[in-house]
Every structure is written in structure tokens, then in C-alpha cells.
mmCIF file of C-alpha atoms in Angstrom:
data_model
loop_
_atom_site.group_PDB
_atom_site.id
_atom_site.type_symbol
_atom_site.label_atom_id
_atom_site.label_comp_id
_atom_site.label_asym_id
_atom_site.label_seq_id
_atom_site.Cartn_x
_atom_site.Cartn_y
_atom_site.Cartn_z
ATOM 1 C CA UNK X 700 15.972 -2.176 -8.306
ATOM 2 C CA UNK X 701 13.836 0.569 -7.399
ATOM 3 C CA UNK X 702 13.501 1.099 -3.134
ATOM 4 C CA UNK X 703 11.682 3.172 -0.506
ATOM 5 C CA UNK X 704 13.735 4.085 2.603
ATOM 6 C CA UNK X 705 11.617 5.695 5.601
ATOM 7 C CA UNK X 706 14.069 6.926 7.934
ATOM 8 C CA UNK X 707 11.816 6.440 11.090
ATOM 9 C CA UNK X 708 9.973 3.560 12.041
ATOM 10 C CA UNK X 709 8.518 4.686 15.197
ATOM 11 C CA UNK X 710 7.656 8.091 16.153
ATOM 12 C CA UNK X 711 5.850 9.402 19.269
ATOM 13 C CA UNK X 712 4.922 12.816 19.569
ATOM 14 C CA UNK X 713 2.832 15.549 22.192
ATOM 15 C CA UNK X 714 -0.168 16.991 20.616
ATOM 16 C CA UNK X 715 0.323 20.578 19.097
ATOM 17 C CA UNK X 716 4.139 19.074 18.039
ATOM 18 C CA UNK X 717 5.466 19.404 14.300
ATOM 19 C CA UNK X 718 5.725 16.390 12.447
ATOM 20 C CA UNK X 719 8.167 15.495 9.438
ATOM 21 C CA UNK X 720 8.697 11.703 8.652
ATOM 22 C CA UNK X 721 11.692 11.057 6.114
ATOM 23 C CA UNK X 722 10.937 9.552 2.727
ATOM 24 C CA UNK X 723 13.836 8.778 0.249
ATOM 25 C CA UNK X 724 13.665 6.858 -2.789
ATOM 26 C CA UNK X 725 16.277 5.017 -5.671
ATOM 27 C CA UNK X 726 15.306 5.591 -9.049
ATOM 28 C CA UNK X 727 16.792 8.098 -11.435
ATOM 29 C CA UNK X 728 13.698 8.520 -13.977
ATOM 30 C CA UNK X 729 10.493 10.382 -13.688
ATOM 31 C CA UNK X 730 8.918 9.173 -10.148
ATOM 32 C CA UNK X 731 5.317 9.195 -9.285
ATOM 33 C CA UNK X 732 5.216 9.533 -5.407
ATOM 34 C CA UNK X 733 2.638 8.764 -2.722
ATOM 35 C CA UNK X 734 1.840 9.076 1.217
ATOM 36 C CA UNK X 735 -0.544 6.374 2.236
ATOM 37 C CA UNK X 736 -2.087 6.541 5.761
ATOM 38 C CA UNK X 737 -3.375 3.503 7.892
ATOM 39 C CA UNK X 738 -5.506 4.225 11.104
ATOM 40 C CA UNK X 739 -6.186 1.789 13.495
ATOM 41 C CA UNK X 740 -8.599 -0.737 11.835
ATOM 42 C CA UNK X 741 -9.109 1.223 8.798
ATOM 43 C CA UNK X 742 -8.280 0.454 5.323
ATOM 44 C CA UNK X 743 -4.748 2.354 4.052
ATOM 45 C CA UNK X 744 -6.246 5.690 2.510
ATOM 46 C CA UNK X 745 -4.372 8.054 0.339
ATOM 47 C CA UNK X 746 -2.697 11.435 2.093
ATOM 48 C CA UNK X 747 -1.560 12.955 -0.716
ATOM 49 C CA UNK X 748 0.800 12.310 -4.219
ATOM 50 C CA UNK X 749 3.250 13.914 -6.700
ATOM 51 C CA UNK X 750 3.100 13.449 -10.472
ATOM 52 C CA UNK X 751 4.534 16.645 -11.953
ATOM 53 C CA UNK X 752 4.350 20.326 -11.269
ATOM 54 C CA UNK X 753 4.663 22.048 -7.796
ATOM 55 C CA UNK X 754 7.431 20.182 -5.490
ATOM 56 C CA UNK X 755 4.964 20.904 -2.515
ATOM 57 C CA UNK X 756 2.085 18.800 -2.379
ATOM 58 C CA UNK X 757 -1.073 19.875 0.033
ATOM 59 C CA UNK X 758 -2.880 16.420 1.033
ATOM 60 C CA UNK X 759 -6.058 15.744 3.747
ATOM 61 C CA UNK X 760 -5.871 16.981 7.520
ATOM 62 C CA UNK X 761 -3.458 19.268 6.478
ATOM 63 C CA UNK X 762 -0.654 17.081 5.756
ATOM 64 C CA UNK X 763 2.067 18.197 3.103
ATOM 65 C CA UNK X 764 5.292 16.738 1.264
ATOM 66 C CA UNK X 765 7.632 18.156 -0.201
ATOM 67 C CA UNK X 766 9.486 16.181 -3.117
ATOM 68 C CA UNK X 767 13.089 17.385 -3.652
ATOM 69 C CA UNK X 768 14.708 15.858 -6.540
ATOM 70 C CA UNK X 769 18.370 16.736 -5.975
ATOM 71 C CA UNK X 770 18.146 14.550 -2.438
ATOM 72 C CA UNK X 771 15.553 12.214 -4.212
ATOM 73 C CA UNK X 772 13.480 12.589 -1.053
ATOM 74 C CA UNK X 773 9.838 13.211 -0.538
ATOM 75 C CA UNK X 774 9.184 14.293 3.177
ATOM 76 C CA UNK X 775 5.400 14.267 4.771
ATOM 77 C CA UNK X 776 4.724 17.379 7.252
ATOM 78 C CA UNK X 777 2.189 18.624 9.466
ATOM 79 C CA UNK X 778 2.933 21.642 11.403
ATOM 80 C CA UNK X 779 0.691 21.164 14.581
ATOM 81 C CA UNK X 780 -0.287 17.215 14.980
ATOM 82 C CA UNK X 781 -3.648 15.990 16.709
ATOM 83 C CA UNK X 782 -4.315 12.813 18.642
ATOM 84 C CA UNK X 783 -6.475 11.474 16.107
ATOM 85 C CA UNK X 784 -3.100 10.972 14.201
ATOM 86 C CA UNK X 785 -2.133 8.291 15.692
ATOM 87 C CA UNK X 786 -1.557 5.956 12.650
ATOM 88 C CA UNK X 787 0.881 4.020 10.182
ATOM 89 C CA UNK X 788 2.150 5.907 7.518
ATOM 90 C CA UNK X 789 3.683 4.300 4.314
ATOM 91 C CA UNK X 790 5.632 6.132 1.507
ATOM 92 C CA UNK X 791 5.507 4.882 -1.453
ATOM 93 C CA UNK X 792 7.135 5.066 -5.138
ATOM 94 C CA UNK X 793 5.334 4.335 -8.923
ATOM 95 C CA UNK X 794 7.412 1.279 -9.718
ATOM 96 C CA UNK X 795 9.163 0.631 -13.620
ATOM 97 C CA UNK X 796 7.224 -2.273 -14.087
ATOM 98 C CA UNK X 797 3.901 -1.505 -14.777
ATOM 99 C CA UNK X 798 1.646 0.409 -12.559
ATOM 100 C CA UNK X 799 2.214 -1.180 -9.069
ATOM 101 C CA UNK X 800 3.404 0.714 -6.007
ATOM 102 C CA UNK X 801 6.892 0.095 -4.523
ATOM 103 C CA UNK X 802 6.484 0.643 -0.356
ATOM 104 C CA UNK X 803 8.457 1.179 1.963
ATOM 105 C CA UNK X 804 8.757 -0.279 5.496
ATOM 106 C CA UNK X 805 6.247 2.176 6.946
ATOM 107 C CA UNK X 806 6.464 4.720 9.866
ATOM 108 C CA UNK X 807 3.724 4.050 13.045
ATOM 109 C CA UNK X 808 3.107 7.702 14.709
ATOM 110 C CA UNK X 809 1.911 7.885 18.428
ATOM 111 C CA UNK X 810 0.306 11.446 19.620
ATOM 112 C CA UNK X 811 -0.216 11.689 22.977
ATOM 113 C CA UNK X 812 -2.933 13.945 24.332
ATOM 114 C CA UNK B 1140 -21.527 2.489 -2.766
ATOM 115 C CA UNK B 1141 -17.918 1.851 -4.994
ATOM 116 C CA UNK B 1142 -15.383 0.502 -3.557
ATOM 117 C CA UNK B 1143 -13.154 -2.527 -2.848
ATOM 118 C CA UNK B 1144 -14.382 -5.602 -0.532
ATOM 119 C CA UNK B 1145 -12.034 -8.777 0.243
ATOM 120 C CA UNK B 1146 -13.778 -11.599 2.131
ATOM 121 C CA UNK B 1147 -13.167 -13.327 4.718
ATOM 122 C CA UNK B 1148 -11.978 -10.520 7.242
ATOM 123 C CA UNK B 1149 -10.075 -13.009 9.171
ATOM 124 C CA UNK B 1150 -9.279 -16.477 7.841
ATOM 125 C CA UNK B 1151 -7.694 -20.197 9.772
ATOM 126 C CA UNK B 1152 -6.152 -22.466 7.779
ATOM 127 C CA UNK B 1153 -4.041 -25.680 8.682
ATOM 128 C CA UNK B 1154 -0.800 -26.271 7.213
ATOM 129 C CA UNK B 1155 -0.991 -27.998 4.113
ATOM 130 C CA UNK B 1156 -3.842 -26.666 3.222
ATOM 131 C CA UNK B 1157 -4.512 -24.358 0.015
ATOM 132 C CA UNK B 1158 -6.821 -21.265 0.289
ATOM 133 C CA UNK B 1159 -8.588 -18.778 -1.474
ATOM 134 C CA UNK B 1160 -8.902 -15.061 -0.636
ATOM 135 C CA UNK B 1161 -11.137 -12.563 -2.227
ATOM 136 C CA UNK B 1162 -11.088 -9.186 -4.111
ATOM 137 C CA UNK B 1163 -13.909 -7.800 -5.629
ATOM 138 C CA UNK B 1164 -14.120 -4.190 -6.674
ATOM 139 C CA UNK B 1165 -16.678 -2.228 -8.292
ATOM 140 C CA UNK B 1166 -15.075 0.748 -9.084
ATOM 141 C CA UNK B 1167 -14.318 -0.345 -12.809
ATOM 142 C CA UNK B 1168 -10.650 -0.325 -12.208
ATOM 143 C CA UNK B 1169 -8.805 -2.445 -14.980
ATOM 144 C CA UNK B 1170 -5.519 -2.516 -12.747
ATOM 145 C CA UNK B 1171 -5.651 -5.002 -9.729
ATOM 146 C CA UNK B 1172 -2.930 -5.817 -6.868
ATOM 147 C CA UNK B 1173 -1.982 -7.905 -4.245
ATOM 148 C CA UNK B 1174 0.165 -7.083 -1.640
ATOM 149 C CA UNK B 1175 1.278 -8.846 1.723
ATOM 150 C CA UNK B 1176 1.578 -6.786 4.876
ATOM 151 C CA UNK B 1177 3.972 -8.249 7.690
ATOM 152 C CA UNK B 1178 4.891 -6.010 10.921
ATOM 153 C CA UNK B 1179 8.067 -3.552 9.670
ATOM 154 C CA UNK B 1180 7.982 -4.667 6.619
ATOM 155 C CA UNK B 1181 5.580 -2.501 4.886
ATOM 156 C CA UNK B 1182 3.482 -3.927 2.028
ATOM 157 C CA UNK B 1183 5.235 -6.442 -0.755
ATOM 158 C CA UNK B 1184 3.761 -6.568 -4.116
ATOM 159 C CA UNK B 1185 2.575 -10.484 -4.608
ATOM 160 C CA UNK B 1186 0.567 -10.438 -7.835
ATOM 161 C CA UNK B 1187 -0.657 -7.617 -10.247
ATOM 162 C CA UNK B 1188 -3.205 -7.755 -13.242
ATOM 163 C CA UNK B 1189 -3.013 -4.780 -15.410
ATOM 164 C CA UNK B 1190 -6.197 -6.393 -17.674
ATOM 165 C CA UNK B 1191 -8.217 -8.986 -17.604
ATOM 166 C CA UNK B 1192 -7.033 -12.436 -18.554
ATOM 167 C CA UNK B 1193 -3.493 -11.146 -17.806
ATOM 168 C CA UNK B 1194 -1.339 -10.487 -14.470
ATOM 169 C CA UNK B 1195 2.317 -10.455 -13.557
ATOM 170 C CA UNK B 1196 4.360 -11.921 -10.617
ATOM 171 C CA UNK B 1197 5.382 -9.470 -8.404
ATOM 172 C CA UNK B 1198 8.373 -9.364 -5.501
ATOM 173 C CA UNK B 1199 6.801 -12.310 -3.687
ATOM 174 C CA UNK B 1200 5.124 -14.755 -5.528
ATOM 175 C CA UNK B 1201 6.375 -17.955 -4.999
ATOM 176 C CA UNK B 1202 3.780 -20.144 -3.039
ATOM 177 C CA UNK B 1203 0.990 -17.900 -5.009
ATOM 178 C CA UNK B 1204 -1.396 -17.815 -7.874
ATOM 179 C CA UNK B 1205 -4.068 -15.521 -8.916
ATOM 180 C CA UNK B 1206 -6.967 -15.763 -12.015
ATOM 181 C CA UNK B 1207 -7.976 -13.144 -13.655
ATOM 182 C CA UNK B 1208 -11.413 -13.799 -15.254
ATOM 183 C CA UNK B 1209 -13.473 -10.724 -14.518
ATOM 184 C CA UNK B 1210 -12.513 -7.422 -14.656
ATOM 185 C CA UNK B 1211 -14.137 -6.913 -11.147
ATOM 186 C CA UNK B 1212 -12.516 -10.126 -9.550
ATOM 187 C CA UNK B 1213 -9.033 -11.021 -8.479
ATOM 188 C CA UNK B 1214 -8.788 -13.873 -6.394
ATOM 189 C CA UNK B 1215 -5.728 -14.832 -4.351
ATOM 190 C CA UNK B 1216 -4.796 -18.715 -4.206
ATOM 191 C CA UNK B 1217 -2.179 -19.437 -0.850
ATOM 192 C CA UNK B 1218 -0.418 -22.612 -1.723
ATOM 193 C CA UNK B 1219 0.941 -25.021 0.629
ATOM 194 C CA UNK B 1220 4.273 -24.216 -1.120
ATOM 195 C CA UNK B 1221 3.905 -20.823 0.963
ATOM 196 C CA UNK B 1222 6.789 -21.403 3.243
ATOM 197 C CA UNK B 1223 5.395 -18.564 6.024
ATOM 198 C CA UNK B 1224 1.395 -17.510 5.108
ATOM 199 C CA UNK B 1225 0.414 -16.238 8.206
ATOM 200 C CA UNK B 1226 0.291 -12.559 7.480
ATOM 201 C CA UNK B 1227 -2.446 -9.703 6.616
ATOM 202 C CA UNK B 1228 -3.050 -9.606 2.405
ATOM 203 C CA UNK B 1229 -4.407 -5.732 1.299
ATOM 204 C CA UNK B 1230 -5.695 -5.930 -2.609
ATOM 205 C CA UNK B 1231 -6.011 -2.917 -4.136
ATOM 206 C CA UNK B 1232 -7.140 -1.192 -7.944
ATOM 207 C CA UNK B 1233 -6.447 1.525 -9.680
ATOM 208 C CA UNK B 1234 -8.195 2.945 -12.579
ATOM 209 C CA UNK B 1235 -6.894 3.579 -16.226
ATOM 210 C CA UNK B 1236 -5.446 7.736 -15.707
ATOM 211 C CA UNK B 1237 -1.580 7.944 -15.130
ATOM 212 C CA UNK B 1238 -2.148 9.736 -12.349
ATOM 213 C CA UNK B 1239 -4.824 8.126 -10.426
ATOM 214 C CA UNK B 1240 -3.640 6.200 -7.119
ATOM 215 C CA UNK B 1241 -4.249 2.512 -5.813
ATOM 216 C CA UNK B 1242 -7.061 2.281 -3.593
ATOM 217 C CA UNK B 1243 -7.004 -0.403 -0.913
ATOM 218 C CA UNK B 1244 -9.301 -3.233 0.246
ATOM 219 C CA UNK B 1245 -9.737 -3.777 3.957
ATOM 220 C CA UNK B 1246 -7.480 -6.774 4.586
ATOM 221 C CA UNK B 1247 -7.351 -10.206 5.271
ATOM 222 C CA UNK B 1248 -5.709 -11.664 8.085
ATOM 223 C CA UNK B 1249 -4.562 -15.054 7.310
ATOM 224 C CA UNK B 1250 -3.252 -17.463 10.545
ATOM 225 C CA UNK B 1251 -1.911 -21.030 9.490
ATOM 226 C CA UNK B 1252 -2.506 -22.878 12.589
#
């Protein structure tokens, strides 16, 4: 069965600080791939995905991902990270059965100011 | 305004006691999902509809059942045979392009008292 790893679950962090949050996957096919971002009392929102094409994916508030097939892992970045942050971030993987996303456990990022 | 409402926000409900929770979206999706959210667990595909008058168990389903009547409804039945309910339910769409994303409803928190 296919599954989402995300190698941190909790990860706090100084404003201006570089961010990467580990993302690895298990399935051997074509993969559809997908950063989801939930702020504090917000619904989860989309950062950015990877269908085909360029490994390096540019997303919103300069987030980025970079899916490497060899290590079937698909790592989120931010070079410089603001307070406003401060959120739960969920990887997530196109599943083989039909259209429905495949999560995993989810990764809650603190900034501090 | 399109989007994705689920009603009630927050929902009580006794044990023993069936309940229904709501998805409505107006986005013209034909692809609808539900998916339970529990603290480190990340989100757990319940129920999926890929068309109307058709859906699909997902990972979690037992103590569940869904209808699929309308293309813009898919509501979410929580059985008494739901051994642990309490939790926060997310439904999502996604439209018909193989490389569109799910977007997410706002939640709703379910407490069995």
C-alpha cells in the first residue's frame, strides 16, 4: 500500500531561519505530489504540487519542493521563514485508487519572532 | 463566491446516537471526499464519490455511510457502530483535470459526549 512518511512532526524555528521539512513517499509508478498548508483556524489550502516536468516546484509565500525520484522524496523549502508561518503542514501523495489523496501524519511549524 | 461549506462548525452528540454532517460545494466538482483528522495522525480518507450516485470506501469506513444524490452534496452519516467519533471531519472536491488538486471544506468538529 501506498504511504506518506514526514520525517518531522514538530518543528520550531527563529524568524529569518531556513526551513526544509522531509517528505518521502512508497509507490513505484508515476506520483502526483502535493504540500497542503493549515493555519490556525483556517481551512487546509494548497502550497504547491508536482505532476510532471521540472523536479522543482515554486508554490505561494515563496515556498518550494523539490521532488527527487531516485530517493522518492519530495522536500518543502523556504529559505528565510516569517512568523506568520506558524502552521501545519501535510504532504501528500495521488493515491492508485481513484483520485483521492494519501496524507501523511503532518508536520506543525512554530516561528518565533 | 465558489467554494466548499460543511455545516455545523462544531457538533455534540451522545453515544448511541447517529449523525449527519454536511458538504456542499459549488464549485462543480464531480469528485468528493471525506477525510477524518485526529492529532498526529494527519488526515484518513473515510469515503470518496468520484460521480454522482457512486462512491467508494476509503481507509476508514467502518461505522460510516455517505449518499451521493447531487452532484453538489455529499453528506456524511456517523453511526453508532463508530467505535471512537470524536474527531475533526475535512470534505473536500476536486474537479474533472488530472492535474487539478482537492480543495478543502472548513471542518467539523465532532465531540461524542
Amino acid at each position: 500500500a501506498q504511504s506518506v512518511s514526514q520525517h518531522n512532526h514538530h518543528v520550531i524555528l527563529s524568524e529569518a531561519a531556513s526551513l526544509e521539512l522531509g517528505c518521502n513517499y512508497s509507490y513505484g509508478g508515476t506520483v502526483n505530489l502535493f504540500w497542503y498548508v493549515q493555519y490556525p483556524g483556517q481551512h487546509l489550502q494548497l502550497l504547491l504540487k508536482y505532476f510532471s516536468g521540472d523536479p522543482l516546484v515554486k508554490g505561494i509565500k515563496g515556498f518550494e519542493a523539490e521532488f527527487i525520484k531516485s530517493k522518492f522524496s519530495f522536500n518543502l523549502r523556504k529559505p528565510s521563514v516569517q512568523w506568520s508561518d506558524t502552521a501545519e503542514y501535510f504532504c501528500a501523495v495521488k493515491g492508485q485508487a481513484g483520485t483521492a489523496l494519501i496524507f501523511g501524519k503532518g508536520t506543525t511549524l512554530s516561528v518565533s519572532s | 463566491d465558489g467554494g466548499i461549506t460543511q455545516s455545523p462548525k462544531y457538533l455534540f452528540r451522545k453515544e448511541g446516537q447517529n449523525v449527519t454532517l454536511s458538504c456542499e460545494q459549488n464549485l462543480n466538482h464531480d469528485a468528493m471526499y471525506w477525510y477524518r483528522q485526529d492529532p498526529g495522525q494527519g488526515l484518513r480518507l473515510i469515503y470518496y464519490s468520484q460521480i454522482v450516485n457512486d462512491f467508494q470506501k476509503g481507509d476508514i469506513a467502518e461505522g460510516y455511510s455517505v449518499s451521493r444524490e447531487k452532484k453538489e452534496s455529499f453528506p456524511l452519516t456517523v453511526t453508532s457502530a463508530q467505535k471512537n467519533p470524536t474527531a475533526f471531519y475535512l470534505c473536500a472536491s476536486r474537479g474533472a483535470r488530472s492535474d487539478n488538486e482537492q480543495f478543502f471544506g472548513p471542518g467539523t468538529r465532532l465531540t461524542v459526549l
